[in-house]
Amino acid sequence: MNLNTKIIWLTGLSGTGKTTLSDILKKKLSNKKTLLVDGDKFRKKRKKNKFNREEITKNNYEIIKFVKKNFKKYNYIIVSVISPLKITRKYSKKIFKNNYYEIYLYCSKSKLFQRDPKGLYLKAKKGIIKNLIGYNSEIKYEKTNYKKLNLNTGIVSKKKCLNRIIKYIQT
């Protein structure tokens, strides 16, 4: 394994800013070889549209396998995925060891409803979506207790979030 490659794993509920911060971070790291793995795009390419525990776990393990396969090709691999189950994040940490930088993004439910970039919370409220993680799903977001960066994107600006991420991955 290339000891210099850093896996930056942004996790959190839908609407917390994973994709937004990943895109900004990729631009900031544009002078380095950087791969962006977006959970939504990854799932769509593989035609995975079920959100039960088994499918979420399988999809996250497939992302980890993909990252591992591409590990030596990049300086940074930014993963942006809800990854609500701690078993998959712990596995990623185990595989990539000190190259793994987990960043948990969160904000208030009212902020999630206000943002709702994909209209998921509105659909869940109307009963159209019956399994939105963090709202009406049997699957709850499971927090880990090891060291990671926690960012409240509801009160911390994008610029400050980016600066904290950069500082975190440089330690």
PDB file of C-alpha atoms in Angstrom:
ATOM      1  CA  MET A   1       0.000   0.000   0.000  1.00  0.00           C
ATOM      2  CA  ASN A   2       1.088   3.509  -0.768  1.00  0.00           C
ATOM      3  CA  LEU A   3       1.620   4.968   2.694  1.00  0.00           C
ATOM      4  CA  ASN A   4       0.940   8.481   1.419  1.00  0.00           C
ATOM      5  CA  THR A   5      -2.573   7.864   0.078  1.00  0.00           C
ATOM      6  CA  LYS A   6      -5.297   9.255   2.302  1.00  0.00           C
ATOM      7  CA  ILE A   7      -8.849   7.951   2.379  1.00  0.00           C
ATOM      8  CA  ILE A   8     -11.167  10.775   3.406  1.00  0.00           C
ATOM      9  CA  TRP A   9     -14.489   9.179   4.358  1.00  0.00           C
ATOM     10  CA  LEU A  10     -17.341  11.693   4.712  1.00  0.00           C
ATOM     11  CA  THR A  11     -20.340  10.129   6.418  1.00  0.00           C
ATOM     12  CA  GLY A  12     -23.655  11.368   7.757  1.00  0.00           C
ATOM     13  CA  LEU A  13     -27.329  11.575   6.917  1.00  0.00           C
ATOM     14  CA  SER A  14     -28.652  12.724   3.559  1.00  0.00           C
ATOM     15  CA  GLY A  15     -28.469  16.511   3.324  1.00  0.00           C
ATOM     16  CA  THR A  16     -25.622  17.062   5.776  1.00  0.00           C
ATOM     17  CA  GLY A  17     -23.270  18.286   3.037  1.00  0.00           C
ATOM     18  CA  LYS A  18     -21.209  15.235   2.116  1.00  0.00           C
ATOM     19  CA  THR A  19     -21.341  15.821  -1.642  1.00  0.00           C
ATOM     20  CA  THR A  20     -20.947  19.587  -1.333  1.00  0.00           C
ATOM     21  CA  LEU A  21     -17.868  19.329   0.898  1.00  0.00           C
ATOM     22  CA  SER A  22     -16.419  16.488  -1.185  1.00  0.00           C
ATOM     23  CA  ASP A  23     -16.641  18.611  -4.333  1.00  0.00           C
ATOM     24  CA  ILE A  24     -15.056  21.616  -2.595  1.00  0.00           C
ATOM     25  CA  LEU A  25     -12.322  19.418  -1.117  1.00  0.00           C
ATOM     26  CA  LYS A  26     -11.558  17.853  -4.507  1.00  0.00           C
ATOM     27  CA  LYS A  27     -11.115  21.339  -5.993  1.00  0.00           C
ATOM     28  CA  LYS A  28      -8.847  22.323  -3.093  1.00  0.00           C
ATOM     29  CA  LEU A  29      -6.712  19.221  -3.744  1.00  0.00           C
ATOM     30  CA  SER A  30      -6.678  19.728  -7.521  1.00  0.00           C
ATOM     31  CA  ASN A  31      -2.883  19.748  -7.611  1.00  0.00           C
ATOM     32  CA  LYS A  32      -2.895  16.134  -6.343  1.00  0.00           C
ATOM     33  CA  LYS A  33      -4.207  12.943  -7.900  1.00  0.00           C
ATOM     34  CA  THR A  34      -7.647  12.740  -6.300  1.00  0.00           C
ATOM     35  CA  LEU A  35     -10.512  10.307  -6.788  1.00  0.00           C
ATOM     36  CA  LEU A  36     -14.021  11.172  -5.656  1.00  0.00           C
ATOM     37  CA  VAL A  37     -16.353   8.275  -4.840  1.00  0.00           C
ATOM     38  CA  ASP A  38     -19.921   9.518  -4.411  1.00  0.00           C
ATOM     39  CA  GLY A  39     -22.207   6.987  -2.731  1.00  0.00           C
ATOM     40  CA  ASP A  40     -25.280   7.891  -4.806  1.00  0.00           C
ATOM     41  CA  LYS A  41     -23.433   7.614  -8.121  1.00  0.00           C
ATOM     42  CA  PHE A  42     -21.698   4.409  -7.046  1.00  0.00           C
ATOM     43  CA  ARG A  43     -25.008   2.798  -6.098  1.00  0.00           C
ATOM     44  CA  LYS A  44     -26.728   3.917  -9.321  1.00  0.00           C
ATOM     45  CA  LYS A  45     -23.938   2.506 -11.505  1.00  0.00           C
ATOM     46  CA  ARG A  46     -24.455  -0.851  -9.820  1.00  0.00           C
ATOM     47  CA  LYS A  47     -28.239  -0.508  -9.978  1.00  0.00           C
ATOM     48  CA  LYS A  48     -28.584  -0.910  -6.211  1.00  0.00           C
ATOM     49  CA  ASN A  49     -31.793   0.750  -5.052  1.00  0.00           C
ATOM     50  CA  LYS A  50     -32.698  -1.167  -1.911  1.00  0.00           C
ATOM     51  CA  PHE A  51     -31.992   0.377   1.460  1.00  0.00           C
ATOM     52  CA  ASN A  52     -32.220  -2.572   3.810  1.00  0.00           C
ATOM     53  CA  ARG A  53     -29.383  -3.508   6.171  1.00  0.00           C
ATOM     54  CA  GLU A  54     -28.053  -6.240   3.873  1.00  0.00           C
ATOM     55  CA  GLU A  55     -27.949  -4.078   0.731  1.00  0.00           C
ATOM     56  CA  ILE A  56     -26.442  -1.081   2.522  1.00  0.00           C
ATOM     57  CA  THR A  57     -23.735  -3.280   4.024  1.00  0.00           C
ATOM     58  CA  LYS A  58     -23.028  -4.921   0.677  1.00  0.00           C
ATOM     59  CA  ASN A  59     -22.854  -1.571  -1.124  1.00  0.00           C
ATOM     60  CA  ASN A  60     -20.464  -0.124   1.472  1.00  0.00           C
ATOM     61  CA  TYR A  61     -18.209  -3.191   1.257  1.00  0.00           C
ATOM     62  CA  GLU A  62     -18.204  -2.794  -2.538  1.00  0.00           C
ATOM     63  CA  ILE A  63     -17.105   0.829  -2.098  1.00  0.00           C
ATOM     64  CA  ILE A  64     -14.300  -0.280   0.229  1.00  0.00           C
ATOM     65  CA  LYS A  65     -13.226  -2.928  -2.297  1.00  0.00           C
ATOM     66  CA  PHE A  66     -13.244  -0.302  -5.077  1.00  0.00           C
ATOM     67  CA  VAL A  67     -11.183   2.107  -2.967  1.00  0.00           C
ATOM     68  CA  LYS A  68      -8.714  -0.665  -2.100  1.00  0.00           C
ATOM     69  CA  LYS A  69      -8.366  -1.546  -5.803  1.00  0.00           C
ATOM     70  CA  ASN A  70      -7.593   2.092  -6.657  1.00  0.00           C
ATOM     71  CA  PHE A  71      -5.549   2.883  -3.560  1.00  0.00           C
ATOM     72  CA  LYS A  72      -2.108   3.038  -5.171  1.00  0.00           C
ATOM     73  CA  LYS A  73      -3.249   5.259  -8.045  1.00  0.00           C
ATOM     74  CA  TYR A  74      -4.150   8.364  -6.027  1.00  0.00           C
ATOM     75  CA  ASN A  75      -2.861  10.716  -3.346  1.00  0.00           C
ATOM     76  CA  TYR A  76      -6.399  11.204  -2.017  1.00  0.00           C
ATOM     77  CA  ILE A  77      -9.576   9.198  -2.293  1.00  0.00           C
ATOM     78  CA  ILE A  78     -12.621  11.083  -1.059  1.00  0.00           C
ATOM     79  CA  VAL A  79     -15.597   8.885  -0.220  1.00  0.00           C
ATOM     80  CA  SER A  80     -18.958  10.564   0.243  1.00  0.00           C
ATOM     81  CA  VAL A  81     -21.570   8.084   1.453  1.00  0.00           C
ATOM     82  CA  ILE A  82     -24.126   7.878   4.273  1.00  0.00           C
ATOM     83  CA  SER A  83     -22.605   4.575   5.509  1.00  0.00           C
ATOM     84  CA  PRO A  84     -24.928   4.419   8.521  1.00  0.00           C
ATOM     85  CA  LEU A  85     -23.640   1.095   9.851  1.00  0.00           C
ATOM     86  CA  LYS A  86     -20.549   1.317  11.999  1.00  0.00           C
ATOM     87  CA  ILE A  87     -19.459  -2.197  11.011  1.00  0.00           C
ATOM     88  CA  THR A  88     -18.582  -0.990   7.497  1.00  0.00           C
ATOM     89  CA  ARG A  89     -16.769   2.134   8.677  1.00  0.00           C
ATOM     90  CA  LYS A  90     -14.838   0.125  11.260  1.00  0.00           C
ATOM     91  CA  TYR A  91     -13.888  -2.331   8.525  1.00  0.00           C
ATOM     92  CA  SER A  92     -12.671   0.516   6.312  1.00  0.00           C
ATOM     93  CA  LYS A  93     -10.608   1.838   9.222  1.00  0.00           C
ATOM     94  CA  LYS A  94      -9.168  -1.650   9.759  1.00  0.00           C
ATOM     95  CA  ILE A  95      -8.244  -2.029   6.074  1.00  0.00           C
ATOM     96  CA  PHE A  96      -6.723   1.420   5.536  1.00  0.00           C
ATOM     97  CA  LYS A  97      -5.356   1.922   9.068  1.00  0.00           C
ATOM     98  CA  ASN A  98      -3.700   5.336   9.515  1.00  0.00           C
ATOM     99  CA  ASN A  99      -4.586   6.292   5.947  1.00  0.00           C
ATOM    100  CA  TYR A 100      -8.286   6.419   6.897  1.00  0.00           C
ATOM    101  CA  TYR A 101      -9.759   9.762   7.938  1.00  0.00           C
ATOM    102  CA  GLU A 102     -13.398   9.601   8.947  1.00  0.00           C
ATOM    103  CA  ILE A 103     -15.427  12.787   8.987  1.00  0.00           C
ATOM    104  CA  TYR A 104     -18.905  12.681  10.474  1.00  0.00           C
ATOM    105  CA  LEU A 105     -21.176  15.446   9.192  1.00  0.00           C
ATOM    106  CA  TYR A 106     -24.360  16.310  11.046  1.00  0.00           C
ATOM    107  CA  CYS A 107     -26.896  19.066  11.575  1.00  0.00           C
ATOM    108  CA  SER A 108     -30.339  19.515  13.096  1.00  0.00           C
ATOM    109  CA  LYS A 109     -33.389  17.806  11.576  1.00  0.00           C
ATOM    110  CA  SER A 110     -34.898  21.216  10.876  1.00  0.00           C
ATOM    111  CA  LYS A 111     -31.794  22.127   8.842  1.00  0.00           C
ATOM    112  CA  LEU A 112     -32.052  18.822   6.946  1.00  0.00           C
ATOM    113  CA  PHE A 113     -35.680  19.603   6.065  1.00  0.00           C
ATOM    114  CA  GLN A 114     -34.723  23.143   5.076  1.00  0.00           C
ATOM    115  CA  ARG A 115     -31.896  21.983   2.788  1.00  0.00           C
ATOM    116  CA  ASP A 116     -33.429  18.752   1.424  1.00  0.00           C
ATOM    117  CA  PRO A 117     -31.458  18.948  -1.871  1.00  0.00           C
ATOM    118  CA  LYS A 118     -33.019  15.765  -3.274  1.00  0.00           C
ATOM    119  CA  GLY A 119     -36.500  16.260  -1.826  1.00  0.00           C
ATOM    120  CA  LEU A 120     -36.123  13.078   0.225  1.00  0.00           C
ATOM    121  CA  TYR A 121     -37.318  14.461   3.558  1.00  0.00           C
ATOM    122  CA  LEU A 122     -40.428  15.952   1.973  1.00  0.00           C
ATOM    123  CA  LYS A 123     -41.179  12.610   0.270  1.00  0.00           C
ATOM    124  CA  ALA A 124     -40.623  10.782   3.560  1.00  0.00           C
ATOM    125  CA  LYS A 125     -42.909  13.206   5.393  1.00  0.00           C
ATOM    126  CA  LYS A 126     -45.615  12.591   2.767  1.00  0.00           C
ATOM    127  CA  GLY A 127     -45.126   8.822   3.105  1.00  0.00           C
ATOM    128  CA  ILE A 128     -43.767   8.381  -0.421  1.00  0.00           C
ATOM    129  CA  ILE A 129     -40.420   7.176   0.935  1.00  0.00           C
ATOM    130  CA  LYS A 130     -40.818   4.671   3.741  1.00  0.00           C
ATOM    131  CA  ASN A 131     -37.190   4.054   4.664  1.00  0.00           C
ATOM    132  CA  LEU A 132     -35.196   7.288   4.784  1.00  0.00           C
ATOM    133  CA  ILE A 133     -32.277   6.761   7.153  1.00  0.00           C
ATOM    134  CA  GLY A 134     -32.492   9.195  10.033  1.00  0.00           C
ATOM    135  CA  TYR A 135     -36.192   9.853   9.512  1.00  0.00           C
ATOM    136  CA  ASN A 136     -38.489   6.857   9.040  1.00  0.00           C
ATOM    137  CA  SER A 137     -36.150   3.922   8.571  1.00  0.00           C
ATOM    138  CA  GLU A 138     -35.577   0.904  10.786  1.00  0.00           C
ATOM    139  CA  ILE A 139     -31.899   1.564  10.152  1.00  0.00           C
ATOM    140  CA  LYS A 140     -30.475   4.173  12.462  1.00  0.00           C
ATOM    141  CA  TYR A 141     -27.189   5.971  11.972  1.00  0.00           C
ATOM    142  CA  GLU A 142     -24.713   4.192  14.249  1.00  0.00           C
ATOM    143  CA  LYS A 143     -22.003   6.399  15.684  1.00  0.00           C
ATOM    144  CA  THR A 144     -18.510   5.087  16.327  1.00  0.00           C
ATOM    145  CA  ASN A 145     -16.453   5.958  19.368  1.00  0.00           C
ATOM    146  CA  TYR A 146     -12.975   6.098  17.839  1.00  0.00           C
ATOM    147  CA  LYS A 147     -11.248   9.339  16.854  1.00  0.00           C
ATOM    148  CA  LYS A 148     -12.804  11.133  13.900  1.00  0.00           C
ATOM    149  CA  LEU A 149     -13.632  14.669  12.901  1.00  0.00           C
ATOM    150  CA  ASN A 150     -17.197  15.736  13.757  1.00  0.00           C
ATOM    151  CA  LEU A 151     -18.588  18.747  11.899  1.00  0.00           C
ATOM    152  CA  ASN A 152     -21.948  20.391  12.503  1.00  0.00           C
ATOM    153  CA  THR A 153     -22.634  21.668   8.998  1.00  0.00           C
ATOM    154  CA  GLY A 154     -25.732  23.457  10.235  1.00  0.00           C
ATOM    155  CA  ILE A 155     -23.669  26.040  12.110  1.00  0.00           C
ATOM    156  CA  VAL A 156     -20.133  25.776  10.677  1.00  0.00           C
ATOM    157  CA  SER A 157     -19.594  27.446   7.287  1.00  0.00           C
ATOM    158  CA  LYS A 158     -18.389  25.476   4.268  1.00  0.00           C
ATOM    159  CA  LYS A 159     -15.103  27.378   4.353  1.00  0.00           C
ATOM    160  CA  LYS A 160     -14.502  26.558   8.033  1.00  0.00           C
ATOM    161  CA  CYS A 161     -15.508  22.926   7.453  1.00  0.00           C
ATOM    162  CA  LEU A 162     -13.012  22.708   4.601  1.00  0.00           C
ATOM    163  CA  ASN A 163     -10.263  24.268   6.737  1.00  0.00           C
ATOM    164  CA  ARG A 164     -10.972  21.801   9.574  1.00  0.00           C
ATOM    165  CA  ILE A 165     -10.900  18.866   7.143  1.00  0.00           C
ATOM    166  CA  ILE A 166      -7.571  19.997   5.681  1.00  0.00           C
ATOM    167  CA  LYS A 167      -6.113  20.412   9.164  1.00  0.00           C
ATOM    168  CA  TYR A 168      -7.456  16.991  10.215  1.00  0.00           C
ATOM    169  CA  ILE A 169      -5.956  15.107   7.249  1.00  0.00           C
ATOM    170  CA  GLN A 170      -2.596  16.835   7.715  1.00  0.00           C
ATOM    171  CA  THR A 171      -2.167  15.537  11.268  1.00  0.00           C
TER     172      THR A 171
END
